[in-house]
Amino acid sequence: MNQNILFLFQHFRGRKNRCYKLAVRSVRRAFVKSTKARKEKKRFLRALWITRIEAASLEHGLKYPAFISNLLKSQVELNRKMIADLAIYEPKTFKSLAALAQRRRQEGFLAALGDGKEPEGIFSRIVHHY
Amino acid sequence: MAVAAPTARAAALAPPLTARRFRFPLPGALPPPARAAMASFTKAAQQWATFARAWYLLDAKMQPPGKIAAVTAVRLEGRHKPIYHALSDCGDHVVIINTRHIAFSGNKWEQKVYSSHTGYPGGFKQVTATQLHMKDPTAIVKLTIYRMLPKNLQRRTLMQRLHLFPDDVIPEDIQKNLVEELPQPRAVPKRLDEYTPEEIAAFPMVWTPLPELDLNSHG
């Protein structure tokens, strides 16, 4: 009977990887912790993605808040998971995203400092899909 | 008999599941950090290059130790890489030279206090930044970086990858490893005596003095 669930506590430390009575308590705690950790996992992974995007965008001379806000203003609705994966596996794509964000940032500065007299830049135009 | 029985008994007593390694992720497992293995044979060199540990040089002359420490801590942890993960040990080495010539802003040389306790009664010691710097020219930078790293067991390992030198002199074996020099965090301004007479003459007049005022006479 115990052999069926041995895999659940086989990797524990101490007597709880051998003795059933001790293992039962530890396995129950392990299940409870794993249930509660599902919410924290989402927070942890998002923080990890943000750290990775920050590292990659600093390589291209942009800080993370500037990068993300300008990407959203250019209507690029990629989530942090995809941007982090692009930064690792598609560096040239990430470089073009960083250039897009930088260009939109400059257009924002021009619009703010020029009192609206300069025409709006190309990347500042909002495209309505409805 | 004596040879056959132990093996048979051992086989009967050995738990049947030790040979099998369960591969499915156990409950609550997070996606694993990228490791320096597991890529295809043809991409091996690319993976080694990605996960290699680099050696960086940083000149701390006329720099505030806080800014030096911020840059260094990021590099030691590996947060400057898009492949960062806390468990994947992706930090780099940092060599800091000229720690004797760091520059605190304001009155911190006199006002900043470094405290410690020897553990014995009456052993609370407080030392100003100047006194500590005279005693050990690398201590200020070392403490600043130590306090900026994450407060976990990895901190001591990361401190071992930090190399501090009070002056320009670096040992040969470390010098051979250096890959890149990091830019200084603070732009050092030029002193008045470092400007050439031509630059001083070429500087634009920002105000016209009245003819009565004779600025060249010391009177």
Coordinates of N, CA, C and O in Angstrom, one line a residue, chain B residues 14-92:
Chain B
A14 N 15.9 -5.0 -0.8 CA 16.1 -3.7 -1.4 C 14.7 -3.2 -1.9 O 14.0 -3.9 -2.5
P15 N 14.4 -1.9 -1.7 CA 13.1 -1.4 -2.1 C 13.1 -1.4 -3.6 O 14.0 -1.1 -4.3
P16 N 12.0 -1.8 -4.2 CA 11.9 -2.0 -5.6 C 11.9 -0.7 -6.4 O 12.0 -0.7 -7.6
L17 N 11.8 0.5 -5.7 CA 11.6 1.7 -6.5 C 12.9 2.5 -6.6 O 12.9 3.6 -7.2
T18 N 14.0 2.1 -6.1 CA 15.2 2.9 -6.1 C 15.7 3.0 -7.6 O 16.3 4.0 -7.9
A19 N 15.5 2.0 -8.4 CA 16.0 2.1 -9.7 C 15.3 3.1 -10.6 O 15.9 3.8 -11.4
R20 N 14.0 3.3 -10.3 CA 13.2 4.2 -11.1 C 13.4 5.6 -10.6 O 13.4 5.9 -9.4
R21 N 13.5 6.6 -11.5 CA 13.6 8.0 -11.2 C 12.3 8.6 -11.7 O 12.1 8.6 -12.9
F22 N 11.4 9.2 -10.8 CA 10.2 9.7 -11.3 C 10.5 11.0 -12.0 O 11.1 11.9 -11.5
R23 N 10.1 11.2 -13.3 CA 10.4 12.3 -14.0 C 9.4 13.4 -14.0 O 9.6 14.5 -14.3
F24 N 8.1 13.1 -13.6 CA 7.1 14.1 -13.7 C 7.4 15.1 -12.6 O 7.9 14.8 -11.5
P25 N 7.0 16.4 -12.8 CA 7.3 17.4 -11.8 C 6.5 17.2 -10.5 O 5.3 17.0 -10.6
L26 N 7.1 17.2 -9.4 CA 6.4 16.9 -8.1 C 5.5 18.1 -7.8 O 5.8 19.2 -8.3
P27 N 4.4 18.0 -7.1 CA 3.5 19.1 -6.8 C 4.2 20.3 -6.3 O 5.0 20.3 -5.4
G28 N 3.9 21.5 -6.9 CA 4.4 22.7 -6.5 C 5.7 23.1 -7.1 O 6.4 24.0 -6.7
A29 N 6.2 22.3 -8.1 CA 7.5 22.6 -8.7 C 7.4 23.8 -9.6 O 6.5 23.9 -10.4
L30 N 8.4 24.7 -9.6 CA 8.5 25.8 -10.5 C 9.2 25.4 -11.7 O 10.0 24.4 -11.7
P31 N 9.1 26.1 -12.8 CA 9.9 25.8 -14.0 C 11.4 26.0 -13.6 O 11.8 26.9 -12.9
P32 N 12.2 25.0 -14.0 CA 13.6 25.0 -13.5 C 14.4 26.1 -14.2 O 14.1 26.6 -15.3
P33 N 15.4 26.6 -13.5 CA 16.3 27.6 -14.1 C 17.1 27.0 -15.2 O 17.3 25.8 -15.2
A34 N 17.5 27.8 -16.2 CA 18.3 27.3 -17.3 C 19.6 26.9 -16.7 O 20.2 27.5 -15.9
R35 N 20.0 25.7 -17.1 CA 21.2 25.2 -16.6 C 22.3 25.0 -17.7 O 22.0 25.0 -18.8
A36 N 23.5 24.9 -17.3 CA 24.6 24.8 -18.2 C 24.7 23.4 -18.7 O 25.8 22.8 -18.7
A37 N 23.6 22.9 -19.3 CA 23.7 21.5 -19.8 C 22.4 21.4 -20.7 O 21.7 22.4 -20.8
M38 N 22.1 20.3 -21.1 CA 20.8 20.0 -21.7 C 20.5 20.6 -23.1 O 19.5 20.4 -23.7
A39 N 21.5 21.4 -23.7 CA 21.2 21.8 -25.0 C 21.7 20.8 -26.0 O 22.4 19.9 -25.6
S40 N 21.4 21.0 -27.3 CA 21.9 20.0 -28.3 C 23.4 20.1 -28.5 O 24.0 21.0 -28.1
F41 N 23.9 19.0 -29.1 CA 25.4 18.9 -29.3 C 25.9 20.1 -30.1 O 26.9 20.6 -29.9
T42 N 25.1 20.4 -31.2 CA 25.6 21.4 -32.1 C 25.5 22.8 -31.5 O 26.2 23.7 -31.9
K43 N 24.7 23.0 -30.4 CA 24.6 24.3 -29.8 C 25.4 24.4 -28.5 O 25.2 25.3 -27.7
A44 N 26.3 23.4 -28.3 CA 27.0 23.3 -27.0 C 27.9 24.6 -26.8 O 27.9 25.2 -25.7
A45 N 28.6 25.0 -27.9 CA 29.5 26.1 -27.7 C 28.7 27.4 -27.4 O 29.2 28.2 -26.6
Q46 N 27.6 27.5 -28.0 CA 26.8 28.7 -27.8 C 26.3 28.7 -26.3 O 26.3 29.8 -25.7
Q47 N 25.9 27.6 -25.8 CA 25.5 27.5 -24.4 C 26.6 27.8 -23.4 O 26.4 28.5 -22.5
W48 N 27.8 27.3 -23.7 CA 28.9 27.6 -22.9 C 29.2 29.1 -22.9 O 29.6 29.7 -21.8
A49 N 29.1 29.7 -24.0 CA 29.4 31.1 -24.1 C 28.4 31.9 -23.4 O 28.7 32.9 -22.7
T50 N 27.1 31.5 -23.4 CA 26.0 32.2 -22.7 C 26.2 32.1 -21.2 O 26.0 33.1 -20.5
F51 N 26.6 30.9 -20.7 CA 26.6 30.8 -19.3 C 28.0 31.0 -18.7 O 28.3 30.7 -17.5
A52 N 29.0 31.4 -19.5 CA 30.3 31.6 -19.0 C 30.4 32.8 -18.0 O 29.6 33.7 -18.0
R53 N 31.3 32.7 -17.1 CA 31.5 33.7 -16.0 C 32.5 34.7 -16.5 O 33.7 34.3 -16.8
A54 N 32.2 36.0 -16.6 CA 33.1 37.0 -17.2 C 33.7 37.8 -16.0 O 33.2 37.8 -14.9
W55 N 34.9 38.4 -16.3 CA 35.6 39.2 -15.3 C 35.5 40.7 -15.8 O 36.0 41.0 -16.9
Y56 N 35.0 41.6 -14.9 CA 34.8 43.0 -15.3 C 35.7 43.8 -14.4 O 36.0 43.5 -13.2
L57 N 36.2 44.9 -15.0 CA 37.1 45.9 -14.3 C 36.3 47.1 -14.0 O 35.6 47.6 -14.9
L58 N 36.5 47.7 -12.8 CA 35.8 49.0 -12.5 C 36.8 49.9 -11.8 O 37.4 49.5 -10.8
D59 N 36.9 51.1 -12.3 CA 37.8 52.1 -11.7 C 37.0 53.0 -10.7 O 36.1 53.6 -11.1
A60 N 37.4 52.9 -9.4 CA 36.6 53.6 -8.4 C 37.2 55.0 -8.1 O 36.8 55.6 -7.1
K61 N 38.1 55.5 -9.0 CA 38.7 56.8 -8.6 C 37.7 57.9 -8.7 O 37.0 58.1 -9.7
M62 N 37.6 58.7 -7.6 CA 36.7 59.9 -7.6 C 35.2 59.5 -7.8 O 34.4 60.2 -8.4
Q63 N 34.8 58.2 -7.4 CA 33.5 57.8 -7.5 C 32.8 57.6 -6.1 O 33.5 57.3 -5.2
P64 N 31.5 57.9 -6.0 CA 30.9 57.6 -4.7 C 30.7 56.1 -4.5 O 30.3 55.4 -5.4
P65 N 31.1 55.6 -3.3 CA 31.1 54.1 -3.1 C 29.7 53.5 -3.3 O 29.6 52.3 -3.6
G66 N 28.6 54.3 -3.0 CA 27.3 53.7 -3.2 C 27.0 53.4 -4.6 O 26.4 52.3 -4.9
K67 N 27.3 54.3 -5.5 CA 27.1 54.0 -7.0 C 27.9 52.9 -7.5 O 27.5 52.0 -8.2
I68 N 29.2 52.8 -7.0 CA 30.0 51.7 -7.4 C 29.4 50.4 -6.9 O 29.4 49.4 -7.7
A69 N 28.9 50.4 -5.7 CA 28.4 49.2 -5.1 C 27.1 48.8 -5.8 O 26.8 47.6 -6.0
A70 N 26.3 49.7 -6.3 CA 25.0 49.4 -7.0 C 25.3 48.7 -8.3 O 24.8 47.6 -8.6
V71 N 26.3 49.2 -9.0 CA 26.7 48.6 -10.3 C 27.3 47.2 -10.1 O 27.0 46.2 -10.7
T72 N 28.1 47.1 -9.0 CA 28.8 45.8 -8.8 C 27.9 44.8 -8.3 O 28.0 43.6 -8.7
A73 N 26.9 45.1 -7.4 CA 26.0 44.1 -6.9 C 25.2 43.5 -8.0 O 24.9 42.3 -8.0
V74 N 24.8 44.4 -8.9 CA 24.0 43.9 -10.1 C 24.8 42.9 -10.9 O 24.3 41.8 -11.2
R75 N 26.0 43.2 -11.1 CA 26.9 42.3 -11.9 C 27.2 41.0 -11.2 O 27.3 39.9 -11.7
L76 N 27.4 41.1 -9.8 CA 27.7 39.9 -9.1 C 26.6 38.9 -9.0 O 26.8 37.7 -9.1
E77 N 25.4 39.5 -8.9 CA 24.2 38.6 -8.9 C 23.9 38.0 -10.2 O 23.3 36.9 -10.3
G78 N 24.2 38.7 -11.3 CA 23.9 38.2 -12.6 C 22.6 38.9 -13.1 O 22.0 38.4 -14.1
R79 N 22.1 40.0 -12.5 CA 20.9 40.6 -12.9 C 21.0 41.4 -14.2 O 20.0 41.9 -14.7
H80 N 22.2 41.5 -14.7 CA 22.4 42.2 -16.0 C 22.2 41.3 -17.2 O 22.4 41.7 -18.3
K81 N 21.9 40.0 -16.9 CA 21.8 39.1 -18.0 C 20.3 38.7 -18.2 O 19.6 38.5 -17.2
P82 N 19.8 38.6 -19.4 CA 18.4 38.2 -19.6 C 18.1 36.8 -19.2 O 17.0 36.3 -19.0
I83 N 19.2 35.9 -18.9 CA 19.0 34.6 -18.5 C 19.0 34.4 -17.0 O 19.2 33.3 -16.5
Y84 N 18.9 35.5 -16.3 CA 19.0 35.5 -14.8 C 18.0 34.6 -14.2 O 16.8 34.5 -14.5
H85 N 18.5 33.8 -13.2 CA 17.6 33.1 -12.3 C 18.4 33.0 -11.0 O 19.6 32.8 -11.0
A86 N 17.7 33.1 -9.8 CA 18.4 33.1 -8.5 C 19.2 31.9 -8.3 O 20.2 31.9 -7.6
L87 N 18.7 30.7 -8.8 CA 19.4 29.5 -8.6 C 20.4 29.1 -9.6 O 21.1 28.1 -9.4
S88 N 20.5 29.8 -10.7 CA 21.3 29.3 -11.8 C 22.8 29.8 -11.7 O 23.5 29.6 -12.6
D89 N 23.1 30.6 -10.6 CA 24.5 30.9 -10.4 C 25.2 31.6 -11.6 O 26.2 31.1 -12.1
C90 N 24.5 32.7 -12.1 CA 25.0 33.3 -13.3 C 25.7 34.6 -13.1 O 25.8 35.4 -14.0
G91 N 26.2 34.8 -11.9 CA 26.9 36.1 -11.6 C 28.3 36.1 -12.2 O 28.9 35.0 -12.6
D92 N 28.9 37.3 -12.3 CA 30.2 37.4 -12.8 C 31.2 37.9 -11.8 O 30.8 38.3 -10.7

